[in-house]
Coordinates of C-alpha atoms and ligand atoms in Angstrom, one line a residue:
X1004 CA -59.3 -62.6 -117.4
X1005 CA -62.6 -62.7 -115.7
X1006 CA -63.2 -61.1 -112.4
X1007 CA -65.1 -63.6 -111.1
X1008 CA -64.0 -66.0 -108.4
X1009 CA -66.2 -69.0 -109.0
X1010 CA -66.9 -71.0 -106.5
X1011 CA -66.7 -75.1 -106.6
X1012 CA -68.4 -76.7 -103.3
X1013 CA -66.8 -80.6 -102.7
X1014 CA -68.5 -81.0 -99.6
X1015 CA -70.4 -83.6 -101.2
X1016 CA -67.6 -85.3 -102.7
X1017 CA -64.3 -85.1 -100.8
X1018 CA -66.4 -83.8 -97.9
X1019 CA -67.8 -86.9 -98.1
X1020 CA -64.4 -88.8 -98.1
X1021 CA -63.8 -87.8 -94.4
X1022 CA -64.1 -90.7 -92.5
X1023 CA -67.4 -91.2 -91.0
X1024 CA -69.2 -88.3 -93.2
X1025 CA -70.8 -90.4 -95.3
X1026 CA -74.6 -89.2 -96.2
X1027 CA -77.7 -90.1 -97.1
X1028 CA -78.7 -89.2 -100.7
X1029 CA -82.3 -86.9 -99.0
X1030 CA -79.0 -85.2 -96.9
X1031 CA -77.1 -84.7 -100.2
X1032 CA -80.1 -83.3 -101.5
X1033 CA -80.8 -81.2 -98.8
X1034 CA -77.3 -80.0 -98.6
X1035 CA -77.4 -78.9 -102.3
X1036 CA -80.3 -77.3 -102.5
X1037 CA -78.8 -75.1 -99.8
X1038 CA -75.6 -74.3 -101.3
X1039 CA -78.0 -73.3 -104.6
X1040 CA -79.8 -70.4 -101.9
X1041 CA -76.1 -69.2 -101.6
X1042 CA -76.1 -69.4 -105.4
X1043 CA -72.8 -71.6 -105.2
X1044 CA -71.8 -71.8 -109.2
X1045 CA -70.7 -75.6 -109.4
X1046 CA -71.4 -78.1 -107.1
X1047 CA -69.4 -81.7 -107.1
X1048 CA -72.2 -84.1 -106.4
X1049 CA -70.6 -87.0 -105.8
X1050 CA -68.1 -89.8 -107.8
X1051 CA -70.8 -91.9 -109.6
X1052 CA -68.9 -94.8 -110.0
X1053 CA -67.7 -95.8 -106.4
X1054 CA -71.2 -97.5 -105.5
X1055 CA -75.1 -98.0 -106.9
X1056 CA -75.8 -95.2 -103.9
X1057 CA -73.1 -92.5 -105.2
X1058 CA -74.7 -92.7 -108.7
X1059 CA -78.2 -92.2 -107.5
X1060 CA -77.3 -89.3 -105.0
X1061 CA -75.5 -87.5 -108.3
X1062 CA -78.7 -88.3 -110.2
X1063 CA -80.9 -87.2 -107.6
X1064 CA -78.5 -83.5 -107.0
X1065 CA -78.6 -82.8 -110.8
X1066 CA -82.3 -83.8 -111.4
X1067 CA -83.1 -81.0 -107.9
X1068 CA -80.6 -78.7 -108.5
X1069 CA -81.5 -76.0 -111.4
X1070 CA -79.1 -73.1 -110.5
X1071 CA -76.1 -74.6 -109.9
X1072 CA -74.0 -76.7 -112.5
X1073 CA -73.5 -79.9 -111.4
X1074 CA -70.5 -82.2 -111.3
X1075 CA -69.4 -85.3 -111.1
X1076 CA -65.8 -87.1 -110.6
X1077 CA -64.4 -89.5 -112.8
X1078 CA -60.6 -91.1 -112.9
X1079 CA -59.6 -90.9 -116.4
X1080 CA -60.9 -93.9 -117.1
X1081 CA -63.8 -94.5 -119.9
X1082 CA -66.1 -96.5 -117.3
X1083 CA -66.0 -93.6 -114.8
X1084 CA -66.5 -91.0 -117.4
X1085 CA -69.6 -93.1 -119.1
X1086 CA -71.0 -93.7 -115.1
X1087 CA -70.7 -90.0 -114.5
X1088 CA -72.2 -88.9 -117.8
X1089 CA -75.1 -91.3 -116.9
X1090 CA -75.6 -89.5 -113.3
X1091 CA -75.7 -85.7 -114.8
X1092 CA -78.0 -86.6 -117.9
X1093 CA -81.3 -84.7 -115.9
X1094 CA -78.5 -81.8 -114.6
X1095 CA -79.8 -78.4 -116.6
X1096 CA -75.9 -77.7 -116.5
X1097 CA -73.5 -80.4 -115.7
X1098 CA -69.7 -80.8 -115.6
X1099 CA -67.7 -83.7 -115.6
X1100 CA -64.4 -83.8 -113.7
X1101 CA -61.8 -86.0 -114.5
X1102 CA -58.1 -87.0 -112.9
X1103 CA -55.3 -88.7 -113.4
X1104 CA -52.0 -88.0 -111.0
X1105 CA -49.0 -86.4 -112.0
X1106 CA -46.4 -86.5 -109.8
X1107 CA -43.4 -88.9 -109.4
X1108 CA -44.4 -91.1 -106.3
X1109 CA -48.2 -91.3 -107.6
X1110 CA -47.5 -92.4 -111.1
X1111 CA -44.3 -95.0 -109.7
X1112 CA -46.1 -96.3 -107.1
X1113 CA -49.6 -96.2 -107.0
X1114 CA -50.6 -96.5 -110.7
X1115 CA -47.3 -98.1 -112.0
X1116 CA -47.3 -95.9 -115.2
X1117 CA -44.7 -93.9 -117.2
X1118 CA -45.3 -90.3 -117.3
X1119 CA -46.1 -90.7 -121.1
X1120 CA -48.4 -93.1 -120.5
X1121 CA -50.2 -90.7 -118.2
X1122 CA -50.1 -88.3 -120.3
X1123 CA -52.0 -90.5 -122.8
X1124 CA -54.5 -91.3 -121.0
X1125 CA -55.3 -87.9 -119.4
X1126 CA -56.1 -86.5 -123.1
X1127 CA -58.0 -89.7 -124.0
X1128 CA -60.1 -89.3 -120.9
X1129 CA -60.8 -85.7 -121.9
X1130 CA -61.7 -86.5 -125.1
X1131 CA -64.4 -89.1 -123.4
X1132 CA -65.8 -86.6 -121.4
X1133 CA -66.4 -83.8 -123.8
X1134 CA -68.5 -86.5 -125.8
X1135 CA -71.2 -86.1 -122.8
X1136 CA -71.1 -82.3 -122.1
X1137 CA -68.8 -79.2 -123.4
X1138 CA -67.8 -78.2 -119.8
X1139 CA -64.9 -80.9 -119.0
X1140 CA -62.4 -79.7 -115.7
X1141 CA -59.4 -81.8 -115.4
X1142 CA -57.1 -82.1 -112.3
X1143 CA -53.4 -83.6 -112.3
X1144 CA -53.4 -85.4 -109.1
X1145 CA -50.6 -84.2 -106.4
X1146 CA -49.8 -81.3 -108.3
X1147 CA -48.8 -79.6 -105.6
X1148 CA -45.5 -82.3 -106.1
X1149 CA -45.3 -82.6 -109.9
X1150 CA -42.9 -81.5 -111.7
X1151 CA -43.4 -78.3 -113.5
X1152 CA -42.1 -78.8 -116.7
X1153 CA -44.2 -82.8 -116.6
X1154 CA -47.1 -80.6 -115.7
X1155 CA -47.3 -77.7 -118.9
X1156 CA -47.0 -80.8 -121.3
X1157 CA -50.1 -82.8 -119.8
X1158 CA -52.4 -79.4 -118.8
X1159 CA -51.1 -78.0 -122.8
X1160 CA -52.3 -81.3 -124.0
X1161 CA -55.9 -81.5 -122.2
X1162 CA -56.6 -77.9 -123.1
X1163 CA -56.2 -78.7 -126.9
X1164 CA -58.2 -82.1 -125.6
X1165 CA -61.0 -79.4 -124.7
X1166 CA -60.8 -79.4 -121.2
X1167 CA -61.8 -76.0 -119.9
X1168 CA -61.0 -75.5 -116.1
X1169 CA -57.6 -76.9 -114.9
X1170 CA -57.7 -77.6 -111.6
X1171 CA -54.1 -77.8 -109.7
X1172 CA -54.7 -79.8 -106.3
X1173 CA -52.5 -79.5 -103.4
X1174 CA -53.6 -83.0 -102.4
X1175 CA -51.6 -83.7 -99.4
X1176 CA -51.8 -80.1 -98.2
X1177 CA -47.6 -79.9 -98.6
X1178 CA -47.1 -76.3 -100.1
X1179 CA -46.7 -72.9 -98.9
X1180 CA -48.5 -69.7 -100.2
X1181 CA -45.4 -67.8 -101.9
X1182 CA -44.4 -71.6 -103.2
X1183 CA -48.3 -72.2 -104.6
X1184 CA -49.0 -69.1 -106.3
X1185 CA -45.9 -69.0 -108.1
X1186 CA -46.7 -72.7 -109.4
X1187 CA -50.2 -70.8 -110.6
X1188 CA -48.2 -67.8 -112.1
X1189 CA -46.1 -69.9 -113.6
X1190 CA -48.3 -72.6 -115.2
X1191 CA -50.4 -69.3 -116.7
X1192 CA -47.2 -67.9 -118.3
X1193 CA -45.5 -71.2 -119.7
X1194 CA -48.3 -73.0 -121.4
X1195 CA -49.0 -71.6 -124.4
X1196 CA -52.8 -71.6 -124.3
X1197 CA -53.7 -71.2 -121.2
X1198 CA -55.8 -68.7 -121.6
X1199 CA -58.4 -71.2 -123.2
X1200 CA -59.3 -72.1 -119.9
X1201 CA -59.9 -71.1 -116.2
X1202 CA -57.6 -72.4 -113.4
X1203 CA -59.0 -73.6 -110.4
X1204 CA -57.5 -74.9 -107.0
X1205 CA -58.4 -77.5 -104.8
X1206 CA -55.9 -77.5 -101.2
X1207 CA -56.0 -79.7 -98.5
X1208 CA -55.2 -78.8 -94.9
X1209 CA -52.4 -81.1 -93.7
X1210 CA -50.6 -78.1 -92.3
X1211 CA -53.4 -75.9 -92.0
X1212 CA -52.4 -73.5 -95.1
X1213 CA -55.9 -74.4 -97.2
X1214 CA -57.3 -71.3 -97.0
X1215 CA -53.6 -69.7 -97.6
X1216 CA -52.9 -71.2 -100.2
X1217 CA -55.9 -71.5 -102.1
X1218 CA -55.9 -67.4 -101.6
X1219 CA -52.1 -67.2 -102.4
X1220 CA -53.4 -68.8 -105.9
X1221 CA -55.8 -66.6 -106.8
X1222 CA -53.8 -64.0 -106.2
X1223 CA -51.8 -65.6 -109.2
X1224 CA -54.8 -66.0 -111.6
X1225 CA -56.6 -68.7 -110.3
X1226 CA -60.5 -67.8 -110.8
X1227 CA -62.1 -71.4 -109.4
X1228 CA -61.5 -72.2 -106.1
X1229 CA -62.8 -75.7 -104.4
X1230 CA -63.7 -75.9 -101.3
X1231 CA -66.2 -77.2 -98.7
X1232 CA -68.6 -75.8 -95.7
X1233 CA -66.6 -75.9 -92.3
X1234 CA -63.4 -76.9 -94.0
X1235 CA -65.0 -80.8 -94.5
X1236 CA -62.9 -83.5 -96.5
X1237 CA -60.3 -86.0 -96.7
X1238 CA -57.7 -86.4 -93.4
X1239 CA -57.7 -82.2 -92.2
X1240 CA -60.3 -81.5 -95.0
X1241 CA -60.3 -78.9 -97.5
X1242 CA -60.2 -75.0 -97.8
X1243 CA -63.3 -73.6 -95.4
X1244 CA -65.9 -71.9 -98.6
X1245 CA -66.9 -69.8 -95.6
X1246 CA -63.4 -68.4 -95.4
X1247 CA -62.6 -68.4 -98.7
X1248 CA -65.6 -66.3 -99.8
X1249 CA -65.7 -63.7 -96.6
X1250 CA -61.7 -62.9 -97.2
X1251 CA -62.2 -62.2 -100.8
X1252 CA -65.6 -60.5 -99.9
X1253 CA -63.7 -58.5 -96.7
X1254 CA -60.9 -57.7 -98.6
X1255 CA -62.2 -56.3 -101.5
X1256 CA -58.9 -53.6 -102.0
X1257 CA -56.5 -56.7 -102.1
X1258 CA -58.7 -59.4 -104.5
X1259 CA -59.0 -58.8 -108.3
X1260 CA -62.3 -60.6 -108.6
X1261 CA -65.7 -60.4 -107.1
X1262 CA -67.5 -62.8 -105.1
X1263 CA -71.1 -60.5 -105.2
X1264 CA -72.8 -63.6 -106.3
X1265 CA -72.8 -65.2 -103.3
X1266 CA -75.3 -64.8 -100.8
X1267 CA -73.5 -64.7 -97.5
X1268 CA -76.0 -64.7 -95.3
X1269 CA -76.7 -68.6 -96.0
X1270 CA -73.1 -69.4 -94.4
X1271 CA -74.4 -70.1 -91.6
X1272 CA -77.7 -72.0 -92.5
X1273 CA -75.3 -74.4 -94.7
X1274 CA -72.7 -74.9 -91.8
X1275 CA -74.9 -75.6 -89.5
X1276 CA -77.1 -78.8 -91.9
X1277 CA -73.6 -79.5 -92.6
X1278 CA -72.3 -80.3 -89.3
X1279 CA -76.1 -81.9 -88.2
X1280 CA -76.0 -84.1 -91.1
X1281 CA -72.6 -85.6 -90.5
X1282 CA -71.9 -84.9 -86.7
X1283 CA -68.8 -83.2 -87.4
X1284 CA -69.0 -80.4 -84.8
X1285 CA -68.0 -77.1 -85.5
X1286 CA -65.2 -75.5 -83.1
X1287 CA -65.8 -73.0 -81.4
X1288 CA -63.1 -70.8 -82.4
X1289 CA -63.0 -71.7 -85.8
X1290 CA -63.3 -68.8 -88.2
X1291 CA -66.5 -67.6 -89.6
X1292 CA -68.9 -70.1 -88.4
X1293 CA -67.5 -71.0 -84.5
X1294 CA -70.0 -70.4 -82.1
X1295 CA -66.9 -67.8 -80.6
X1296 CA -66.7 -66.0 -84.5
X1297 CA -68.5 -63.1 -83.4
X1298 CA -68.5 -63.2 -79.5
X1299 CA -66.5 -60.8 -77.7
X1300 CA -65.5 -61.9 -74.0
X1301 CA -63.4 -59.1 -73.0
X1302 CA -64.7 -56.6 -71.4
X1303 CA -62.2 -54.0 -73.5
X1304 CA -63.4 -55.4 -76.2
X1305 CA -67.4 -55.8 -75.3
X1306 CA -66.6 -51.8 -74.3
X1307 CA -65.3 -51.0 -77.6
X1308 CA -67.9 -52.9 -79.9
X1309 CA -70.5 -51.0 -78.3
X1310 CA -69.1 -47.8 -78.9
X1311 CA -68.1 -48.6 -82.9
X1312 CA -68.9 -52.0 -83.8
X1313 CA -65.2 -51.9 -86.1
X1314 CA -63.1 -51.4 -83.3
X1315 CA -62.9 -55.7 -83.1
X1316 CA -65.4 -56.5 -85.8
X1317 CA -63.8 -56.8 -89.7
X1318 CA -67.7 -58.7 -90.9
X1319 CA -70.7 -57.8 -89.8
X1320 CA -72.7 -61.4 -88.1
X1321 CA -75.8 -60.7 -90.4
X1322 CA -73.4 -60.9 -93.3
X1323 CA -73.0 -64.7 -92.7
X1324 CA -76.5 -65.2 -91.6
X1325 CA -75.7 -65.5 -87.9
X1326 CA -78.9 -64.1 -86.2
X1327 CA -80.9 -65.6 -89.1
X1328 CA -81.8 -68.9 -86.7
X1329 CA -85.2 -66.8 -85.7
X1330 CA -87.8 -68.6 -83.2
X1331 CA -90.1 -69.7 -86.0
X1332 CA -92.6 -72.2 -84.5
X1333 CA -94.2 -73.4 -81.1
X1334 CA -96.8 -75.5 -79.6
X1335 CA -99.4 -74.0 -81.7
X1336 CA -98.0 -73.8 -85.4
X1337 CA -99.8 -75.7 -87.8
X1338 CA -99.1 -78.0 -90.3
X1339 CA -98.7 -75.4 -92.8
X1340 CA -96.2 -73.3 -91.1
X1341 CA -94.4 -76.6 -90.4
X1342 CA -94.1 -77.1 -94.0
X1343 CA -93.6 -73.7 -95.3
X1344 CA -90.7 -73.0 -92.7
X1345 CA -89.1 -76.3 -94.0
X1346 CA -89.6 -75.2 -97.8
X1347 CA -87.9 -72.0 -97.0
X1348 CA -85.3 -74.3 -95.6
X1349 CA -84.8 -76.0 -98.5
X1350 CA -86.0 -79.2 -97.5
X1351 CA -89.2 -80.8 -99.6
X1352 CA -91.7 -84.0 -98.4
X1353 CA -91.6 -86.4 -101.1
X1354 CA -95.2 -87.9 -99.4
X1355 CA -97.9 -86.9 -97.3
X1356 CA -96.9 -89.5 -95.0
X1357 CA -93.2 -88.3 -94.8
X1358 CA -94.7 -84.8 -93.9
X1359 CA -96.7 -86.4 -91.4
X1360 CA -94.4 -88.3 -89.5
X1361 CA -92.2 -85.3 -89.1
X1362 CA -95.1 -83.1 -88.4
X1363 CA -95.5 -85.5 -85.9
X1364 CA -92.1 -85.7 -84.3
X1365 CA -92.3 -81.8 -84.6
X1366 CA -95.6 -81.8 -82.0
X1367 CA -93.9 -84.3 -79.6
X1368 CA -90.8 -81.8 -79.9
X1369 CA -93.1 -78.9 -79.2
X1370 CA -94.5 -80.2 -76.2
X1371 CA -91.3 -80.7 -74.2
X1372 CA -89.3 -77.4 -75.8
X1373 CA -91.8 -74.7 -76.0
X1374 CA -89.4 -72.4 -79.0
X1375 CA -88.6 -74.4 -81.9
X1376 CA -85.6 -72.6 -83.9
X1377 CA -84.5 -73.3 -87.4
X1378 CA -81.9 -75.7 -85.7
X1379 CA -84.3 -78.3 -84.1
X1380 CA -86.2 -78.1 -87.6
X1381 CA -83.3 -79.5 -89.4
X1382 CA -82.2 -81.8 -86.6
X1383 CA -85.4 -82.8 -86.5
X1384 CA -85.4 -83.4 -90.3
X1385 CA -82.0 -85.4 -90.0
X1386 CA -83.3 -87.8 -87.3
X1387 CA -86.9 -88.4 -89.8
X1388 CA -84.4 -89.0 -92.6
X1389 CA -82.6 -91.4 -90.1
X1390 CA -85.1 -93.4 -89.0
X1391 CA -86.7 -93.7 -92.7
X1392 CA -83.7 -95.3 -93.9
X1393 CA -83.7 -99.4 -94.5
X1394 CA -82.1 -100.4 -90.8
X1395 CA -81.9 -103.0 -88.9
X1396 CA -82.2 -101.7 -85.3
X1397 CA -84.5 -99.4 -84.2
X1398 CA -84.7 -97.9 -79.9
X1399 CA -88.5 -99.2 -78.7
X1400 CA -87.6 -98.0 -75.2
X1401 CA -84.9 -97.1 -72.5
X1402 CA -84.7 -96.4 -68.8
X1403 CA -82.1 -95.4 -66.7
X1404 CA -81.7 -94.9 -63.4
X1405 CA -79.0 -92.4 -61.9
X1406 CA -78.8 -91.5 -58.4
X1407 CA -75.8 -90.4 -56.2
X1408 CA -73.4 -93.1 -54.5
X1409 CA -75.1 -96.2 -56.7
X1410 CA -73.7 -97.2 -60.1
X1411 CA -76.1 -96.1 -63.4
X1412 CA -78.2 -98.9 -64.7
X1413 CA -80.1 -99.1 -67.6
X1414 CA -82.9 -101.2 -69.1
X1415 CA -83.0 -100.9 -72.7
X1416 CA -85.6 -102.4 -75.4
X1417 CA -84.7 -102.4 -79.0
X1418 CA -86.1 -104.1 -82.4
X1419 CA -83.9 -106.1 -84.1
X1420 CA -84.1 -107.6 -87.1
X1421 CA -88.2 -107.4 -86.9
X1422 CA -87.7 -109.0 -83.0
X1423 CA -88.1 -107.1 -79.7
X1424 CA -85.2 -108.0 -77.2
X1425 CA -84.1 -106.2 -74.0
X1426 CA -80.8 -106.2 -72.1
X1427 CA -80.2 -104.2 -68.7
X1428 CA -76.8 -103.0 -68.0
X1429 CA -74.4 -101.2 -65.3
X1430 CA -72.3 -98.7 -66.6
X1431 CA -69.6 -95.5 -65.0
X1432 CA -73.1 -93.1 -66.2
X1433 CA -75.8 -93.7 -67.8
X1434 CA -75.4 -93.0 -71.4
X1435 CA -72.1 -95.8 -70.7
X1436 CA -75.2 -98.2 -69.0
X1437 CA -77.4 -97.9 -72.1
X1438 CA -74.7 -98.2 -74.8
X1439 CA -73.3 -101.6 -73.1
X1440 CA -77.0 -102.7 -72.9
X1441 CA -77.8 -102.2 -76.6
X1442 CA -73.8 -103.8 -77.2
X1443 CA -75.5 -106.7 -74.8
X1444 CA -77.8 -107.1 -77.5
X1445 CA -76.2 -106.5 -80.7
X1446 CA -72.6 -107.8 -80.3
X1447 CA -71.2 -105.2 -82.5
X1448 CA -67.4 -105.6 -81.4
X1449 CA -67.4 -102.5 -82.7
X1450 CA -64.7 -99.3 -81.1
X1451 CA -66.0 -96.1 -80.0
X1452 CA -64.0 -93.8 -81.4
X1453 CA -65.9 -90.5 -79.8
X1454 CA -68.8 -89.5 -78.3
X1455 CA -69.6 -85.9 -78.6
X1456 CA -72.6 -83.8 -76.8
X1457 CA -73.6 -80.8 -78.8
X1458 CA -77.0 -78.8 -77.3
X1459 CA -78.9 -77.5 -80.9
X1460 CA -80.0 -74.4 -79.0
X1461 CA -79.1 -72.7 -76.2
X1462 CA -81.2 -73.2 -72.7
X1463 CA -81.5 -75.8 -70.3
X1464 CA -84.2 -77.1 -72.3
X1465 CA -82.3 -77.7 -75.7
X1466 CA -82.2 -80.5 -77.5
X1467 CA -78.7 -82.1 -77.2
X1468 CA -77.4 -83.4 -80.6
X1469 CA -75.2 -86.5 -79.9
X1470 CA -72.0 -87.6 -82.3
X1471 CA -70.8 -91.5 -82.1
X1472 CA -68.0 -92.6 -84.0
X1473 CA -67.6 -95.9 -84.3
X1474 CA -64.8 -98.4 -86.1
X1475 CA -64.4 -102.0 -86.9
X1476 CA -61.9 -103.8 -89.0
X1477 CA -60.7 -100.6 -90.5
X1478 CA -64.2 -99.1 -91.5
X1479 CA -65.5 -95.8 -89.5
X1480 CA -69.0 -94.5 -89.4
X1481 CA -70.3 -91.8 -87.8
X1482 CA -74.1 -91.6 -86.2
X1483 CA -76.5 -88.9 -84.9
X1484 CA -79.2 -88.7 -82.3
X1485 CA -80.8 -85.7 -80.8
X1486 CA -83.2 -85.5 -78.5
X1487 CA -84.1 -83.1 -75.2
X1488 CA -82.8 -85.9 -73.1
X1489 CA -79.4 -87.0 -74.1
X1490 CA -79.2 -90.4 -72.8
X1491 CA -82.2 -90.8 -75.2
X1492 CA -80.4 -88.9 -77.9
X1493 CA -76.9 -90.8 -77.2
X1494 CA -78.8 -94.6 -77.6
X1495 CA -80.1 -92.8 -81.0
X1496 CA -76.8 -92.0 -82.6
X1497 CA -75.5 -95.1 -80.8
X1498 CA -78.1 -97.2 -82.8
X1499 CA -77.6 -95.1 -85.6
X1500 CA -74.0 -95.8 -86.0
X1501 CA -74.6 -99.5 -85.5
X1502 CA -77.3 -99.4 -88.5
X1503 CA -74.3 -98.1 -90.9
X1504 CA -72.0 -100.7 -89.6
X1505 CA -74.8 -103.7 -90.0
X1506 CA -75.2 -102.3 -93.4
X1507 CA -72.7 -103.6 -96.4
X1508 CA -70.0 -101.4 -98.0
X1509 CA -70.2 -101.2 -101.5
X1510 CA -68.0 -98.3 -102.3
X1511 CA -65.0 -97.6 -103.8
X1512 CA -62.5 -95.0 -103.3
X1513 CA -62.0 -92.2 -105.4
X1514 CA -58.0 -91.8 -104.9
X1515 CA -57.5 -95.8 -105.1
X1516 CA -56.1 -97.4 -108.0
X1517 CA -56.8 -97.4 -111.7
Ligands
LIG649 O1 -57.3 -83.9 -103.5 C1 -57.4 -84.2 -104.7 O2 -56.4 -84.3 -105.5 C2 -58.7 -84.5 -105.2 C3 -58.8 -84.7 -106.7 C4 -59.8 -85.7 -107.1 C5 -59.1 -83.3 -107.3 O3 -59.6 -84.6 -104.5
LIG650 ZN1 -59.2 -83.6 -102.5

């Protein structure tokens, strides 16, 4: 067995199936090229057949992406598997990964198919896929509530199909972690040739055991784990990379494999573009990459890390790239600092003019916060990728007035649809004055599901990054703004949100039917 636990990102895939993550294809782009720096081995672009914009974002990851294999979901389905095939033809490595579910309620009720017909159609969607690339991974759906002995006959069969990773999903997040390794141990020892291929896991967090179980597994012989930055995916998301590859890496005496192949200290650098891209905060206290991970409030504690840093530390902050967010530009940086820092960053101008406009945007930025940190750069990035997009509404200008004892009012001037209109509004504050203004406007009927305040940087003078989640008729987007002044930067995400909701849906899910 090899030592090496490989490591599958999803953040672009069932990351991406959180509701309101959805990103652009620059952002996926931008997001894989980072988790190459951290020389992640596979990374799950995307499912190429849910819309037009899913297969372009998988073409555009595997034509950038030149370390990394890249993958691409598929059911077990011939269409799927032809679409995905078509997205990874530029990939220098590619893998396709099909799906089919196993257990009883999935095959009964949602694709109203015997177990033998499932069976079938598993090995014949195997068989499709190897005829686009030799590096096939194939998952029973809801494993984690399969029955074993259904289980060995299908994962037997799509070995001698030529699938080569078998990946056991936990996809409600139901097990335990005695209960999920022994599935693993067990799955290893009854079918007969399992060792022609690598197991993998892929848990979801319903209980908040991802991480648990996901370790519990490799434990058992499980040397692929999936995973995604900050824990990102469908409902409570998946197993947090970050915590999956500092517990291996931290406890080096209990894990039989190696994780020396990632570099740590981009943790942080892909949490944070993670989060930025799809307004999904961070909590504080979460492990790893909170803002409270390596802070110690204390004042027993603050006296003991000084005297020995491991009398409350287990990882050193540099390890995961925490004081990596340097001040790298100001005021007078030029141009080709601007663009060097941003190469380094992993993010590329694909025109002069692109560079431009968010050289420009940088300057205007540089006047109002004299220390620019890697954090404003890719905020700054997010909101040119933003605003590049094909929308309909765009801020032109906003005033508000807030003053003690009188209600907030604002006066708000957008282009819509190629024509200027304002509104003025009242609202409890002012961010509440300028949303009902642009609503004045737009007639959205749209739900605001949260509004979140984030500041980029610390200091008075930081840019605030602002979250707005927004829902109608079942549908839930997410939008980001940031600016220095956050009324400005709440109409931004507010008018960012409302661009996703104007725009169609064209997608289909990856867990629907067959
Ligand atoms: O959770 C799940 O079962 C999945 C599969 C597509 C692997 O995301
Ligand atoms: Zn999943």
């Amino acid at each position: 067995m090899s030592d090496k636990l490989i490591i599958f990102d999803t953040t672009l895939r069932d990351g991406e199936q959180s509701p309101g993550a959805s990103m652009t294809l620059d952002e996926k782009v931008r997001i894989a090229r980072a988790l190459e720096k951290m020389h992640v081995d596979i990374i799950e672009a995307g499912f190429p057949i849910a819309s037009p914009g899913d297969f372009e974002a998988v073409r555009a990851v595997a034509e950038n992406i030149k370390d990394s294999t890249v993958c691409g979901l598929a059911r077990a389905l011939d269409k799927d598997i032809e679409r995905a095939g078509e997205a990874l033809k530029p990939a220098n490595s590619s893998r396709i990964h099909t799906f089919i579910a196993t257990s009883p309620i999935h095959m009964e009720m949602k694709l109203r198919m015997s177990p033998d017909q499932v069976l079938e159609q598993a090995v014949k969607a195997v068989k499709k896929a190897r005829q686009f690339t030799d590096n096939v991974e194939f998952s029973p759906e809801d494993a984690g509530r399969s029955d074993l002995d259904f289980l060995c006959r299908v994962l037997e069969a799509v070995i001698d199909a030529g699938a080569r990773t078998l990946n056991i999903p936990d996809t409600v997040g139901y097990n335990i972690p005695d209960q999920f390794g022994a599935l693993i141990a067990n799955l290893r020892e009854r079918i007969p040739n399992s060792d022609k291929a690598i197991f993998s896991v892929h848990c979801h967090n319903d209980l908040g055991l991802a991480t648990a179980n996901s370790l519990s597994a490799v434990l058992n012989g499980a040397r692929q784990v999936e995973c995604t930055i900050n824990g990102l995916g469908e409902r409570a998301g998946n197993a947090a990379l970050e915590e999956i590859v500092m517990t291996v890496k931290t406890r080096g005496d209990v894990f039989p494999c190696s994780i020396d192949h990632i570099d740590t200290t981009q943790i942080m650098n892909c949490s944070r573009l993670v989060s930025s891209i799809t307004g999904f905060a961070v909590q504080p206290n979460k492990a790893i990459v909170g803002a409270n991970a390596f802070a110690h409030e204390s004042g027993i504690h603050q006296d003991g890390v000084l005297k020995s840093r491991e009398t409350y530390e287990i990882m050193k902050a540099e390890d995961v790239g925490l004081n990596a967010n340097r001040m790298v530009l100001g005021k007078h940086s030029g141009r080709n600092a601007f663009k060097t820092r941003l190469k380094e960053l992993g993010v590329e101008f694909k025109s002069e003019a692109e560079l431009n406009d968010t050289f420009a945007r940088f300057k205007e930025l540089a006047d109002k916060k004299h220390e620019i940190y890697d954090d404003d750069l890719q905020a700054l990035v997010t909101e040119a990728s933003i605003s590049a997009e094909n929308e309909r509404l765009h801020l032109v200008a906003l005033r508000v007035c807030s003053e003690t004892g009188e209600k907030p009012d604002a006066e708000i001037t957008v282009d819509f649809d190629g024509e200027e209109a304002t509104a003025h509004a009242i609202g409890s504050g002012p961010v509440d004055a300028a949303f009902k203004a642009i609503e004045k406007i737009v007639n959205s009927h749209t739900d605001l599901q949260l509004y979140s305040v984030n500041n980029i940087t610390s200091g008075t003078d930081s840019q605030g990054e602002v979250t707005v989640r927004l829902e109608k008729a079942g549908r839930i987007v997410n939008g980001q703004g940031a600016d220095t002044d956050i009324v400005i930067a709440s109409a931004k995400a507010y008018i960012n949100a409302l661009n996703k909701i104007l725009a169609p849906r064209d997608r289909e899910h990856p867990q629907g039917d067959v």
